[in-house]
Coordinates of N, CA and C in Angstrom, one line a residue:
X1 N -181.0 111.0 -47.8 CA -181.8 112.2 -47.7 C -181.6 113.0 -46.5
X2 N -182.1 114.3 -46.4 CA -181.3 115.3 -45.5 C -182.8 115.5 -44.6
X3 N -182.9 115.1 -43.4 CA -184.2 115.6 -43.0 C -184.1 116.2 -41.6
X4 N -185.1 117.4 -41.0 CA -184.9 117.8 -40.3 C -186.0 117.4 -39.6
X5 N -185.8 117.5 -38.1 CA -186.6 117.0 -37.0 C -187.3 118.2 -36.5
X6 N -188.5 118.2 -36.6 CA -189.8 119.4 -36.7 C -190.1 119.5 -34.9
X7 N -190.0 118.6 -34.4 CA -190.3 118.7 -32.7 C -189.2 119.7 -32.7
X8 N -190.0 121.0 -32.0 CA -189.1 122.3 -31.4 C -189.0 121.6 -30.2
X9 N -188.0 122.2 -29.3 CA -188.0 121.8 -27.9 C -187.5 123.2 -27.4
X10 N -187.7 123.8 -26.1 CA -187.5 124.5 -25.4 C -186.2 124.5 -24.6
X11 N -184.9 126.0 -24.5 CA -184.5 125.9 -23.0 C -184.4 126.4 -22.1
X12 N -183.4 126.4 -21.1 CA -183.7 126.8 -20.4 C -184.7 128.6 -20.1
X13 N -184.0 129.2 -21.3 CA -184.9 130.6 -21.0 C -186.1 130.4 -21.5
X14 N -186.6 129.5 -22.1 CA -187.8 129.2 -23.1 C -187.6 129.5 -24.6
X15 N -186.6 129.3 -25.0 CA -186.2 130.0 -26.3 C -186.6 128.6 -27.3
X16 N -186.8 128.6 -28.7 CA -186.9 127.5 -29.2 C -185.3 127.0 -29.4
X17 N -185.3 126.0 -29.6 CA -183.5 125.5 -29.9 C -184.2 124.2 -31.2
X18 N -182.9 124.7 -32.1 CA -182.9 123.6 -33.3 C -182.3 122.7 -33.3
X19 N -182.9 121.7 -33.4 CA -182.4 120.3 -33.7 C -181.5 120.0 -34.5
X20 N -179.9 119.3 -34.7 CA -179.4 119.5 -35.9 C -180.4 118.3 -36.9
X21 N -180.4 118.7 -38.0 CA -180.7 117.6 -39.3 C -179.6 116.9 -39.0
X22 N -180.4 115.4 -39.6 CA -180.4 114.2 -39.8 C -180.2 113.7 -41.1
X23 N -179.6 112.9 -41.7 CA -179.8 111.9 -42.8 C -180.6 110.5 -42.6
X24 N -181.2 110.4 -43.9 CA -181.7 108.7 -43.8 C -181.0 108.4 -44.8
X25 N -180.0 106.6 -45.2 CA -179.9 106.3 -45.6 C -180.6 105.1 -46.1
X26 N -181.1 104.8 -47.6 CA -182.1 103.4 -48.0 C -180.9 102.7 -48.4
X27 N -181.3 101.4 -47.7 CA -180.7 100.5 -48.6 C -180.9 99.7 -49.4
X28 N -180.9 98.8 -50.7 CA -181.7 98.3 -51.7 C -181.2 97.0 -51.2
X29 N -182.7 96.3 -51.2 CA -182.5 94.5 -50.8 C -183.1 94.1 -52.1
X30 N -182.4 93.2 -52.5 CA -182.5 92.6 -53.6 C -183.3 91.9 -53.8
X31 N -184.2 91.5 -54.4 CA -184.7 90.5 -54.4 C -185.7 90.0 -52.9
X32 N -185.8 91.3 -52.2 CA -185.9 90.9 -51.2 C -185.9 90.0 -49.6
X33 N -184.5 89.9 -50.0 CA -183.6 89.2 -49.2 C -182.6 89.3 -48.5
X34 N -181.9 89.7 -47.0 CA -181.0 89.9 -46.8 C -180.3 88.3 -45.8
X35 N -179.0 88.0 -46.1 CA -178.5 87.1 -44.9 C -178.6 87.7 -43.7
X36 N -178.1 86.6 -42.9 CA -178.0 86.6 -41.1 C -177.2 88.1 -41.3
X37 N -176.3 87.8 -41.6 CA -174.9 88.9 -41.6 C -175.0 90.2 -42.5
X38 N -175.7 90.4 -43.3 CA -176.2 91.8 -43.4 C -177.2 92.1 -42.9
X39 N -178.2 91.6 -42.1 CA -179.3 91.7 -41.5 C -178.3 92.5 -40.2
X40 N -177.9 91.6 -39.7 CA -177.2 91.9 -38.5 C -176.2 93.4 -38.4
X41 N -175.6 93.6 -39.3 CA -175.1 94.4 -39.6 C -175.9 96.0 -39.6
X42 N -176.8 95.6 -40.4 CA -178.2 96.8 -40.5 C -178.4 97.3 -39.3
X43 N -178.9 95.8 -38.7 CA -179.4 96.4 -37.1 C -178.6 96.9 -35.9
X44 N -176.9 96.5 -36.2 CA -176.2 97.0 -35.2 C -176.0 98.6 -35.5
X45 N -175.6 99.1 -37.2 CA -176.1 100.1 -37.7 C -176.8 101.2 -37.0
X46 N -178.7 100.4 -36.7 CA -179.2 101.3 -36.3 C -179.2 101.2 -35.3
X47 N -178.4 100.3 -34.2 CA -178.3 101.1 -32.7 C -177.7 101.7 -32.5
X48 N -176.3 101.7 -32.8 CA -175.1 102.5 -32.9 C -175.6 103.8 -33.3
X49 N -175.9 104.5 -34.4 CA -176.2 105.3 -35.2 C -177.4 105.9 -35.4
X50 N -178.4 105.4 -35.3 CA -179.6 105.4 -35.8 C -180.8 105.9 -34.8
X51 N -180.6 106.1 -33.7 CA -181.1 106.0 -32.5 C -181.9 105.1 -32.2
X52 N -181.5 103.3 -32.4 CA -182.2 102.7 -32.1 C -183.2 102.1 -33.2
X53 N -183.5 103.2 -34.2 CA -184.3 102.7 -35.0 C -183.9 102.1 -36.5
X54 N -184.5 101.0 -37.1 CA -184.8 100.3 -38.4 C -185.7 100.3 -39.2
X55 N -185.9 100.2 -40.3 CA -187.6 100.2 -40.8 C -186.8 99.5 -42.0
X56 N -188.0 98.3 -42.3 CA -188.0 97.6 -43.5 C -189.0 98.2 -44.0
X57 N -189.1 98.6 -45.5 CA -189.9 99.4 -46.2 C -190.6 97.8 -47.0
X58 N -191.9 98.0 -47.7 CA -192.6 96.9 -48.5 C -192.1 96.9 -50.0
X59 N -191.0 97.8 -50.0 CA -190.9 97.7 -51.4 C -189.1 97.4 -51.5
X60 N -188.7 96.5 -50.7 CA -187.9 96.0 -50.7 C -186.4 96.9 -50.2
X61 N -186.5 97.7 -49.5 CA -185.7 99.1 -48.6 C -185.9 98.5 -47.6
X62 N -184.5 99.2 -46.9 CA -184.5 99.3 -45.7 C -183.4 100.7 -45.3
X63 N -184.1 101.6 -44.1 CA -183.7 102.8 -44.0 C -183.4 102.4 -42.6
X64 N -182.2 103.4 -42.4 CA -181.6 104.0 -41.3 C -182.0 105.4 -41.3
X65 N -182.7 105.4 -40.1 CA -183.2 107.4 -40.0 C -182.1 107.8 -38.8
X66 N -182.4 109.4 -38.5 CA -181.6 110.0 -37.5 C -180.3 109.8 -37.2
X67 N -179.5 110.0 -38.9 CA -178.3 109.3 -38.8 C -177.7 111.0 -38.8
X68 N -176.6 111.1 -37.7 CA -176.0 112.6 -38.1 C -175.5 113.0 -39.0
X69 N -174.6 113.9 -39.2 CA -174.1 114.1 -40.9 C -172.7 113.7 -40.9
X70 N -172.4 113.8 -39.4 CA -170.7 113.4 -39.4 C -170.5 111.4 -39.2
X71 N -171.5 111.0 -38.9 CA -171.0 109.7 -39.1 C -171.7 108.8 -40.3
X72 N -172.4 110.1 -41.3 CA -172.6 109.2 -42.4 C -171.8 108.7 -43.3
X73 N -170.5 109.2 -43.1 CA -168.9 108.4 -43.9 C -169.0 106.9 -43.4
X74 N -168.4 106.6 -42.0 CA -168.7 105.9 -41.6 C -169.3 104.4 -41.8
X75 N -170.8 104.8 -41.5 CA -171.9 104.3 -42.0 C -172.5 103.7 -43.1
X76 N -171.7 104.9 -44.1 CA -172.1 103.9 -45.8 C -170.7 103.1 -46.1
X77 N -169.5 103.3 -45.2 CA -168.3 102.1 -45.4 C -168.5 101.1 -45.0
X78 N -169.7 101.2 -43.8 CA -169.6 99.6 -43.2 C -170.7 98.8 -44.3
X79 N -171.8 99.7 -44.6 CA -172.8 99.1 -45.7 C -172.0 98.1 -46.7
X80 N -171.2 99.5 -47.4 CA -169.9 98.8 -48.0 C -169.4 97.7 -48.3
X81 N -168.8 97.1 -46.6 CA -168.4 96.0 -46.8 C -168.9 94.8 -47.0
X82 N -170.4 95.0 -46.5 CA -171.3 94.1 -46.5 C -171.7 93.6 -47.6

């Protein structure tokens, strides 16, 4: 999903400046389960990529937010191999 980050920020002249959008990608856990090794993989994911952040969803997801658009190739190859 394509989302855009709503915090305006200011620069230096006080002008608003736009944030680029973001992707989140979900990923479907089965059964609700992931091993050591795609657990691990997720979370290196979101530090590398993610700005740090993870979110396990209750409905058996797990998202990567604040992912740019140029390393979502990337990103869904390493899911990939997993």
């Amino acid at each position: 999903y394509q989302q855009k980050d709503r915090d305006r920020v200011k620069d230096e002249n006080g002008n608003f400046v736009e944030k680029p959008h973001t992707l989140m990608i979900r990923g479907r856990i089965p059964g609700g389960r992931l091993n050591t090794e795609q657990y691990l993989l997720w979370d290196e994911l979101g530090e590398k990529y993610g700005a740090g952040a993870l979110r396990l969803t209750t409905r058996q997801s797990i998202q990567l937010h604040y992912l740019l658009k140029g390393d979502a190739k990337t990103v869904i190859q390493e899911i990939h191999k997993i």
